[in-house]
Structures are given as structure tokens and as C-alpha cells.
Amino acid sequence: MPLQEVDRPMKVLYERVAGIDVHKDMIKVGIRSPGDKPWTRRSEVLRYRTFYGVLQQMAAGLRKRGVTHVVMEASGACTEPVYYALAERDFDEVAVINPAHAKALRGHKTDARDCLRVAELFECGLLRGSYIPAAGLKEVRDLTRYRMKTVQARTSEIQRLGKALESAGIKLGSVASELTGKSATAMIEALIDGERRGRVLAGLAIGRMRTAGKLAGLSQALTGRFTGHHALLCRLHLDRIATFDTAVAGLEDKIALRAARWQREQDLLRTVPGFGDAVACAWLAEIGPAPHAYFASHEKLASWVTLCPGNHISAGKRKHGRTGDAGTYIKPMLVQAAWAAIRVRGRLQARYSRLVRRFGGEKNPAAKKKAITAIAHTLLKIAYQVLRSGQPYEDPGADFCTRRESPQQRQAYLMRQLQKLNPGCTITITPAEAA
């Protein structure tokens, strides 16, 4: 996931700059300082181990050398101890940059050159530091990301349960909407306990699954070749799913406890359609409670999350404009919120319907995917403005897009629709006064 970049004014030639190339067991520090002659720079490369005590000594040593700015490429978890050891000292700036912005030329890459190159680019104002969340937000981010991974693991386990049932000829997934519902779970438990009669298993259905058509389908779907081996597999899968359910519930409690200090921002985000507790906390963890402090506009934020089409134009020809691969944790949550938002009557539902028609119609799966991505983009813009203004969201209504059109545009559109229904017809509009 690309790092969030913070705009800062261009500066030229800091007094002393250190660039750091981070690896798991070793880091190299390149220091650029004024040379003996005017407009010259002197370079020096140091090497340190990555033990935290050594990193603290490194930070103290850099301050003694007069280093004021430190820059390093992001390299995952290995970057964090280096950053926090430096943050304990009074450097003017400790910047973590996106590695793609300082990529070395092929055949010219060494660790020593890497650290000196990022220092040189940074001192000339060609690199921008990335947003590093505060300690409280970092804790929320770690928990929300782990929650997402746990939910994904739970989903994989449910899919394995479905495959075990399919292997036994049990077509429960073809009739029930989900395998972890109360009715479906009761039927699977009965299968594990030894019941094999489809009609008896179907009788365990509750609620809307007890309709005549559903019961007949369940009776057929639950008749198969379910053996003791399948019972063992299903028991293992159900136990794992229960473990994941408990883990997710515990994580949600811990996330809510740590995110309580941003209750005002959570309340504002919950006014946006589709934003529940999980999405609101994920937003705070990934983007922060004040996105306008780091992104000048919602367009820049959407570009960072890659919820807008990319540009690929060469020689005047526009090629594919697919969204990027960034936003690994926040983009899926916004898409999930979009699916929930279009279920509510209002502007977003109307916009989704218009976009699906434009992209190919309800029967086209690709049209739905494009439309839901556009709705996720709209939700991102709404959440940005809500946090920026501090005012809750108020839905403008399903006719929002229609009201924005001018009467002339609306009239021309309706005339085109009439001509499509009656090819070759002549349409005459008579003003009310003349009538």
C-alpha cells in the first residue's frame, strides 16, 4: 500500500542530511554535508546493526554530527524501530518515503548508493515525507488490519466447509443463503451426529426457510453420501469458524476501546450511508480523523486510495485506466460500505442505478463492479467533506442528479427518448401561453 504523502515546501540543500537504507539485520547511513569548496557536498557512509540499543546510539551519533534531516525508504515492519529510535531525538524532520519515488537505475544499485541517493533527492526537495500515524492511531491500525485478516481467514474456512459438503453430495449452499446461519448450522450439526434423512434434516429449518418450496428443495439438497470422514471434516471446520467468530468479537471490543478518543469523528462518519463501526474505525486507522490536513482535496485522497481511474496516455492515445493496487486495507472496506449504501433509498442508490445502465445494464456483472467502485469513490468524497466541515451528512434525495440538470438538458433528453420510442416522429412543444 503506498504511503500517504505530506505536502511541504520545496527546500534546497539542507546543512546536513542523512539517508538510511534499511534491511532486516543491517542498515547503512549516508551523510551528506557541505564540502570544503562552495556548492560542493561531502559524502560519508556508516553501517549499523538493527538492534534497538544500537539504533538509539546511531540516532545520538547523528545528532552529534549536526544532522538535521533524516530520510529513509519504507521497507515494512523493519522501518518502524529505526523511525521510532530517530523520533526520540530532536531532528527537524524524519521522513519515510515511498520507495517507488527513489528507484535506482538498473545496474547502479548498491546499499551505499541507495542511502546517498535518497539523501541527495530529499535535500533538493524532490521527495516528500509520508504520514506516520500517532501512537494511538497506530494501535487502532494494527488491530483493524488484523481483524480484516481474521475475517478473511474465517471466510476461507466457510468455503472449505462448503467444499466438504459438496464432496458429500450435500447441496445445502444451493438452497440456503449462507452456511453459517442458524438453520444451516443446525442441519450440519445433525448430519455430524448421524442423521441422514433429508426430510428430517429439512425440518430443522426456521424462519423464512420453512416455506413449502424451500422445504422441498432442502429435503433434496440434504440427501447425499455423507460419511464419517465428511462428519470429521465438518466438525473441524465448524470449530475453526467458532474460534474465528470469538476472535473477531474480541478484536472489535479492543478496537472500540482504543478508538473511543475519536468518538466525534466516528459519529460524523456513521452519518454517511454504509458506514458502520467497522468501516468508521478502518477509516480512522488508515486515513486518520483529519484527512484534509494531509490531502489538499478529495481528488488527491481518491488518487492515493486508487479509487479513481489511472491515467495512461502516450502519443495522444489513452490506454487502459484501471484503478491501481493500492489501498489494500481501506479500499475493500469502502467497497463493502458501497454495497450497503445502495440498499438505502436516496442519492447513492439512484446514482448506482444510473451508472449500471450506462455501463451495460443489470445483466452485465462488469457494469455492476464498475458502478460499485464509483459509489465507493463517492463515499470517500462524502466522508472527506464530512470530516472537513464537521457537519453530519444529509442525503439530498434520489432526484439529486435530476435536479442538477438544467431544464434545457432535461428537455433534450426526454425528446430523444420519445424519438427512440417513435422513430421518425416530429415533436412540437407549445408554450402554455399559446395554448
Coordinates of C-alpha atoms in Angstrom, one line a residue:
M1 CA 0.0 0.0 0.0
P2 CA 1.6 3.3 -1.0
L3 CA 2.4 5.7 1.8
Q4 CA 0.5 8.8 2.4
E5 CA 2.5 11.8 1.3
V6 CA 2.5 15.1 3.1
D7 CA 2.9 18.3 1.1
R8 CA 5.8 20.5 2.2
P9 CA 7.5 23.5 0.6
M10 CA 10.5 22.9 -1.7
K11 CA 13.9 23.4 0.0
V12 CA 17.3 23.3 -1.4
L13 CA 20.4 21.8 0.2
Y14 CA 19.9 21.3 3.9
E15 CA 23.0 21.7 6.0
R16 CA 23.4 18.0 6.8
V17 CA 21.1 15.3 5.6
A18 CA 21.3 11.5 6.4
G19 CA 19.8 8.9 4.1
I20 CA 19.2 5.4 5.5
D21 CA 18.9 2.1 3.6
V22 CA 17.0 -0.3 5.9
H23 CA 17.4 -4.1 5.9
K24 CA 16.4 -6.7 8.4
D25 CA 19.8 -7.2 10.1
M26 CA 21.8 -4.2 8.9
I27 CA 21.3 -0.6 7.9
K28 CA 23.6 1.8 6.1
V29 CA 23.5 5.6 6.7
G30 CA 24.7 8.0 4.1
I31 CA 25.5 11.5 5.4
R32 CA 25.8 14.5 3.0
S33 CA 27.3 17.6 4.4
P34 CA 28.9 20.8 3.0
G35 CA 32.2 20.2 1.2
D36 CA 35.4 22.2 1.5
K37 CA 34.6 24.3 -1.5
P38 CA 31.4 26.4 -2.1
W39 CA 28.5 24.4 -3.6
T40 CA 30.1 21.1 -3.1
R41 CA 28.9 18.2 -0.8
R42 CA 30.9 15.6 1.1
S43 CA 29.5 12.1 1.4
E44 CA 30.1 9.5 4.2
V45 CA 28.6 6.1 4.6
L46 CA 28.2 4.4 8.0
R47 CA 27.0 0.9 8.9
Y48 CA 25.0 -0.2 11.9
R49 CA 23.2 -3.3 13.3
T50 CA 19.5 -3.2 13.7
F51 CA 19.3 -3.9 17.5
Y52 CA 17.3 -1.2 19.1
G53 CA 20.1 -0.1 21.5
V54 CA 22.4 0.3 18.5
L55 CA 19.7 2.3 16.7
Q56 CA 19.5 4.7 19.7
Q57 CA 23.2 5.1 19.7
M58 CA 23.1 5.8 15.9
A59 CA 20.4 8.5 16.4
A60 CA 22.5 10.1 19.1
G61 CA 25.6 10.0 16.9
L62 CA 23.8 11.6 14.0
R63 CA 22.7 14.5 16.2
K64 CA 26.3 15.0 17.4
R65 CA 27.4 15.2 13.8
G66 CA 24.9 18.0 13.2
V67 CA 22.5 16.1 11.1
T68 CA 19.1 17.9 11.0
H69 CA 17.1 15.8 8.5
V70 CA 16.8 12.1 8.1
V71 CA 15.1 10.2 5.2
M72 CA 14.6 6.5 4.6
E73 CA 12.7 4.3 2.2
A74 CA 9.7 2.4 3.6
S75 CA 10.5 -1.3 4.0
G76 CA 7.6 -2.7 6.0
A77 CA 8.0 -3.6 9.7
C78 CA 11.8 -3.2 9.5
T79 CA 11.4 0.6 9.2
E80 CA 9.4 1.1 12.4
P81 CA 12.1 0.6 15.0
V82 CA 14.5 2.8 13.0
Y83 CA 11.9 5.5 12.7
Y84 CA 11.0 5.5 16.4
A85 CA 14.6 5.5 17.5
L86 CA 15.2 8.6 15.4
A87 CA 11.9 10.2 16.6
E88 CA 13.2 10.1 20.2
R89 CA 15.8 12.7 19.1
D90 CA 15.2 16.4 18.2
F91 CA 15.7 16.1 14.4
D92 CA 14.0 18.8 12.3
E93 CA 12.4 16.1 10.2
V94 CA 12.4 12.3 10.0
A95 CA 10.8 11.3 6.7
V96 CA 9.7 7.9 5.4
I97 CA 9.3 8.0 1.6
N98 CA 7.7 5.7 -1.0
P99 CA 10.5 3.5 -2.5
A100 CA 8.9 3.9 -6.0
H101 CA 9.8 7.6 -5.9
A102 CA 13.6 6.9 -5.5
K103 CA 14.0 3.8 -7.6
A104 CA 17.6 3.2 -8.7
L105 CA 18.6 2.7 -12.3
R106 CA 19.3 -0.9 -13.3
G107 CA 23.0 -1.7 -12.8
H108 CA 23.6 1.2 -10.5
K109 CA 22.2 -0.2 -7.2
T110 CA 24.1 -0.8 -4.1
D111 CA 23.2 -0.2 -0.4
A112 CA 25.7 2.7 -0.1
R113 CA 24.4 4.4 -3.3
D114 CA 20.8 3.9 -2.1
C115 CA 21.2 5.8 1.1
L116 CA 23.2 8.6 -0.5
R117 CA 20.7 8.9 -3.4
V118 CA 17.7 9.3 -1.2
A119 CA 19.6 11.9 0.9
E120 CA 20.5 13.9 -2.2
L121 CA 17.0 13.8 -3.6
F122 CA 15.5 14.8 -0.3
E123 CA 17.8 17.7 0.3
C124 CA 16.8 19.1 -3.1
G125 CA 13.1 18.9 -2.3
L126 CA 12.4 16.0 -4.8
L127 CA 11.0 13.7 -2.1
R128 CA 8.1 14.1 0.3
G129 CA 7.8 12.5 3.7
S130 CA 4.9 10.1 4.4
Y131 CA 2.2 10.3 7.0
I132 CA 3.2 8.4 10.1
P133 CA 0.1 8.0 12.4
A134 CA 0.3 8.8 16.1
A135 CA 0.8 6.0 18.6
G136 CA -2.9 5.7 19.4
L137 CA -3.9 5.5 15.7
K138 CA -1.1 3.1 15.0
E139 CA -2.6 0.7 17.6
V140 CA -6.0 1.0 16.0
R141 CA -4.5 0.4 12.6
D142 CA -2.7 -2.8 13.7
L143 CA -6.0 -4.1 15.3
T144 CA -8.2 -3.2 12.3
R145 CA -5.8 -4.8 9.9
Y146 CA -5.6 -8.0 12.0
R147 CA -9.4 -8.0 12.2
M148 CA -9.6 -7.9 8.4
K149 CA -7.1 -10.8 8.1
T150 CA -9.1 -12.8 10.7
V151 CA -12.4 -12.2 8.8
Q152 CA -10.7 -13.3 5.6
A153 CA -9.5 -16.5 7.3
R154 CA -13.0 -17.1 8.6
T155 CA -14.4 -16.8 5.1
S156 CA -11.8 -19.3 3.8
E157 CA -12.9 -21.7 6.5
I158 CA -16.5 -21.3 5.4
Q159 CA -15.5 -22.0 1.8
R160 CA -13.8 -25.2 3.0
L161 CA -16.9 -26.3 4.8
G162 CA -18.9 -25.8 1.6
K163 CA -16.4 -27.9 -0.4
A164 CA -16.7 -30.7 2.2
L165 CA -20.5 -30.7 1.9
E166 CA -20.2 -30.6 -2.0
S167 CA -17.9 -33.6 -1.8
A168 CA -20.6 -35.5 0.1
G169 CA -23.3 -34.5 -2.4
I170 CA -24.9 -32.2 0.1
K171 CA -26.2 -29.1 -1.9
L172 CA -27.1 -27.0 1.2
G173 CA -25.3 -24.0 -0.3
S174 CA -27.7 -24.1 -3.3
V175 CA -30.7 -23.5 -1.1
A176 CA -29.5 -21.7 2.0
S177 CA -28.1 -18.2 1.6
E178 CA -25.2 -18.8 4.0
L179 CA -23.8 -21.9 5.6
T180 CA -23.3 -20.3 9.0
G181 CA -26.9 -19.3 9.5
K182 CA -28.9 -20.8 12.4
S183 CA -30.8 -23.2 10.2
A184 CA -27.8 -24.3 8.1
T185 CA -25.7 -24.8 11.2
A186 CA -28.4 -26.9 12.9
M187 CA -28.6 -29.1 9.8
I188 CA -24.9 -29.6 9.6
E189 CA -24.7 -30.5 13.3
A190 CA -27.5 -33.1 12.7
L191 CA -25.5 -34.6 9.8
I192 CA -22.4 -34.8 12.0
D193 CA -24.5 -36.5 14.7
G194 CA -25.6 -39.2 12.3
E195 CA -28.9 -38.1 10.9
R196 CA -29.1 -38.8 7.1
R197 CA -32.8 -38.5 6.3
G198 CA -33.3 -35.4 4.1
R199 CA -36.9 -34.7 5.2
V200 CA -35.9 -34.8 8.9
L201 CA -32.9 -32.5 8.3
A202 CA -35.1 -30.1 6.4
G203 CA -37.5 -29.9 9.3
L204 CA -34.8 -28.2 11.3
A205 CA -35.3 -25.0 9.2
I206 CA -36.6 -21.9 10.9
G207 CA -38.0 -18.6 9.8
R208 CA -38.3 -17.9 6.0
M209 CA -36.7 -21.3 5.2
R210 CA -39.8 -23.1 6.3
T211 CA -41.8 -22.1 3.2
A212 CA -43.2 -25.0 1.1
G213 CA -40.8 -24.5 -1.8
K214 CA -37.8 -24.2 0.4
L215 CA -38.6 -27.3 2.5
A216 CA -38.9 -29.4 -0.6
G217 CA -35.6 -28.1 -2.0
L218 CA -33.9 -28.6 1.3
S219 CA -35.1 -32.2 1.5
Q220 CA -33.5 -33.0 -1.8
A221 CA -30.3 -30.9 -1.2
L222 CA -29.6 -32.7 2.1
T223 CA -29.7 -36.2 0.7
G224 CA -26.2 -37.4 -0.3
R225 CA -23.3 -39.7 0.6
F226 CA -22.3 -38.1 3.9
T227 CA -19.8 -40.4 5.6
G228 CA -18.0 -40.4 8.9
H229 CA -15.0 -38.7 7.2
H230 CA -17.2 -35.9 6.0
A231 CA -18.5 -35.5 9.5
L232 CA -15.0 -35.2 10.8
L233 CA -14.1 -32.5 8.3
C234 CA -17.3 -30.6 9.0
R235 CA -16.7 -30.7 12.8
L236 CA -13.1 -29.3 12.3
H237 CA -14.4 -26.5 10.0
L238 CA -17.2 -25.6 12.4
D239 CA -14.9 -25.4 15.4
R240 CA -12.5 -23.2 13.5
I241 CA -15.3 -20.9 12.4
A242 CA -16.5 -20.6 16.0
T243 CA -12.9 -19.7 17.0
F244 CA -12.7 -17.0 14.4
D245 CA -16.1 -15.7 15.5
T246 CA -14.8 -15.3 19.0
A247 CA -11.6 -13.7 17.8
V248 CA -13.4 -11.1 15.7
A249 CA -15.7 -10.2 18.5
G250 CA -12.7 -9.7 20.9
L251 CA -10.9 -7.6 18.3
E252 CA -13.9 -5.4 17.8
D253 CA -14.1 -4.7 21.5
K254 CA -10.4 -3.8 21.7
I255 CA -10.7 -1.6 18.6
A256 CA -13.7 0.3 20.0
L257 CA -11.8 0.8 23.3
R258 CA -8.8 2.4 21.6
A259 CA -10.9 4.4 19.1
A260 CA -13.1 5.9 21.8
R261 CA -11.0 9.1 21.9
W262 CA -12.1 9.9 18.3
Q263 CA -15.8 9.5 19.1
R264 CA -16.8 12.7 17.5
E265 CA -15.2 11.7 14.2
Q266 CA -16.8 8.3 14.4
D267 CA -20.3 9.8 14.9
L268 CA -19.8 12.0 11.9
L269 CA -18.7 9.1 9.7
R270 CA -21.7 7.0 10.8
T271 CA -24.0 9.5 9.3
V272 CA -22.6 8.5 5.9
P273 CA -24.7 5.7 4.3
G274 CA -23.0 2.3 4.5
F275 CA -20.5 3.4 7.3
G276 CA -20.8 1.3 10.3
D277 CA -18.5 0.8 13.3
A278 CA -16.0 -1.4 11.3
V279 CA -15.8 1.0 8.3
A280 CA -15.5 4.1 10.5
C281 CA -12.7 2.6 12.6
A282 CA -10.9 1.4 9.5
W283 CA -11.1 4.9 8.1
L284 CA -9.7 6.4 11.2
A285 CA -6.9 3.8 11.3
E286 CA -5.9 4.1 7.6
I287 CA -6.6 7.7 6.7
G288 CA -6.9 9.5 10.1
P289 CA -9.5 11.7 11.7
A290 CA -8.4 14.8 9.7
P291 CA -7.7 13.8 6.1
H292 CA -7.8 17.4 5.0
A293 CA -4.6 18.0 7.0
Y294 CA -2.6 15.8 4.6
F295 CA -4.6 15.9 1.4
A296 CA -5.5 19.2 -0.2
S297 CA -8.6 17.8 -1.8
H298 CA -10.7 14.7 -2.0
E299 CA -9.3 14.1 -5.5
K300 CA -5.8 13.7 -4.1
L301 CA -7.2 11.3 -1.4
A302 CA -9.0 9.3 -4.0
S303 CA -5.8 9.0 -6.1
W304 CA -3.9 7.8 -3.0
V305 CA -6.5 5.2 -2.2
T306 CA -6.7 4.3 -6.0
L307 CA -10.4 4.6 -6.2
C308 CA -10.2 6.6 -9.4
P309 CA -9.2 5.6 -12.9
G310 CA -5.5 5.9 -13.6
N311 CA -4.0 7.9 -16.5
H312 CA -2.1 6.1 -19.2
I313 CA -1.8 8.4 -22.2
S314 CA 1.0 8.2 -24.7
A315 CA 1.3 9.9 -28.1
G316 CA -2.2 11.3 -27.7
K317 CA -3.7 7.8 -27.2
R318 CA -5.5 6.9 -24.0
K319 CA -4.9 3.3 -22.9
H320 CA -6.5 1.4 -20.0
G321 CA -7.5 3.5 -17.0
R322 CA -7.9 0.8 -14.4
T323 CA -7.6 1.6 -10.7
G324 CA -4.3 0.8 -9.0
D325 CA -3.4 -1.9 -6.5
A326 CA -3.0 0.5 -3.5
G327 CA -5.5 1.0 -0.7
T328 CA -5.1 -2.7 0.4
Y329 CA -7.0 -2.2 3.6
I330 CA -9.2 0.8 3.2
K331 CA -10.5 0.2 -0.4
P332 CA -12.2 -3.1 0.4
M333 CA -13.9 -1.5 3.3
L334 CA -15.2 1.4 1.2
V335 CA -16.5 -1.1 -1.5
Q336 CA -18.2 -3.1 1.3
A337 CA -19.8 0.2 2.5
A338 CA -20.9 1.0 -1.0
W339 CA -22.8 -2.3 -1.3
A340 CA -24.6 -1.4 1.9
A341 CA -25.3 2.2 0.9
I342 CA -27.1 1.3 -2.4
R343 CA -29.7 -0.6 -0.3
V344 CA -30.9 2.7 1.1
R345 CA -33.2 4.8 -0.9
G346 CA -31.6 8.1 -1.8
R347 CA -28.9 9.8 -3.9
L348 CA -26.4 6.9 -3.9
Q349 CA -29.0 4.2 -4.9
A350 CA -30.2 6.4 -7.7
R351 CA -26.6 7.1 -8.9
Y352 CA -25.8 3.4 -8.8
S353 CA -28.8 2.6 -11.0
R354 CA -27.9 5.3 -13.5
L355 CA -24.3 4.1 -13.7
V356 CA -25.3 0.4 -14.1
R357 CA -27.5 1.4 -17.1
R358 CA -24.7 3.5 -18.6
F359 CA -22.1 0.7 -18.2
G360 CA -24.1 -2.1 -19.7
G361 CA -27.2 -3.0 -17.7
E362 CA -28.2 -5.1 -14.8
K363 CA -27.3 -8.4 -16.6
N364 CA -23.7 -7.3 -17.0
P365 CA -21.6 -8.2 -14.0
A366 CA -18.8 -5.9 -15.1
A367 CA -21.2 -3.0 -15.2
K368 CA -22.1 -3.6 -11.5
K369 CA -18.5 -3.8 -10.5
K370 CA -17.7 -0.5 -12.2
A371 CA -20.7 1.1 -10.7
I372 CA -20.0 0.0 -7.2
T373 CA -16.4 1.2 -7.5
A374 CA -17.8 4.6 -8.5
I375 CA -20.1 4.6 -5.4
A376 CA -17.1 3.8 -3.2
H377 CA -15.4 6.8 -4.7
T378 CA -18.4 8.9 -3.9
L379 CA -18.5 7.7 -0.3
L380 CA -14.8 8.6 0.1
K381 CA -15.6 12.1 -1.1
I382 CA -18.6 12.4 1.2
A383 CA -16.6 11.2 4.2
Y384 CA -13.7 13.6 3.4
Q385 CA -16.2 16.6 3.3
V386 CA -18.0 15.5 6.4
L387 CA -14.8 15.4 8.5
R388 CA -13.5 18.6 6.9
S389 CA -16.7 20.6 7.6
G390 CA -17.6 18.9 10.9
Q391 CA -21.2 18.6 9.8
P392 CA -23.2 15.3 9.6
Y393 CA -24.2 14.1 6.1
E394 CA -27.7 14.8 4.9
D395 CA -28.9 12.9 1.9
P396 CA -30.1 15.3 -0.9
G397 CA -32.6 12.8 -2.2
A398 CA -33.0 10.4 -5.1
D399 CA -33.6 13.2 -7.5
F400 CA -30.3 14.9 -6.7
C401 CA -28.8 14.3 -10.1
T402 CA -32.0 15.2 -11.9
R403 CA -32.3 18.5 -10.1
R404 CA -28.8 19.4 -11.1
E405 CA -29.6 19.2 -14.8
S406 CA -30.8 22.3 -16.5
P407 CA -34.3 22.4 -17.9
Q408 CA -32.9 22.5 -21.4
Q409 CA -30.8 19.4 -20.9
R410 CA -33.7 17.6 -19.3
Q411 CA -36.0 18.6 -22.2
A412 CA -33.5 17.4 -24.9
Y413 CA -33.1 14.1 -23.1
L414 CA -36.8 13.5 -22.9
M415 CA -37.2 14.4 -26.6
R416 CA -34.5 11.9 -27.5
Q417 CA -36.3 9.2 -25.5
L418 CA -39.6 10.0 -27.3
Q419 CA -37.9 9.8 -30.7
K420 CA -36.5 6.4 -29.8
L421 CA -39.9 5.1 -28.9
N422 CA -41.5 6.7 -32.1
P423 CA -38.8 6.7 -34.8
G424 CA -39.4 9.4 -37.4
C425 CA -41.9 11.3 -35.4
T426 CA -41.9 15.1 -35.1
I427 CA -42.2 16.6 -31.7
T428 CA -43.6 20.1 -31.2
I429 CA -43.6 21.9 -27.9
T430 CA -46.4 24.5 -27.5
P431 CA -45.9 27.0 -24.6
A432 CA -48.6 27.4 -22.1
E433 CA -49.5 31.0 -23.1
A434 CA -50.1 30.0 -26.8
A435 CA -52.3 27.1 -25.7

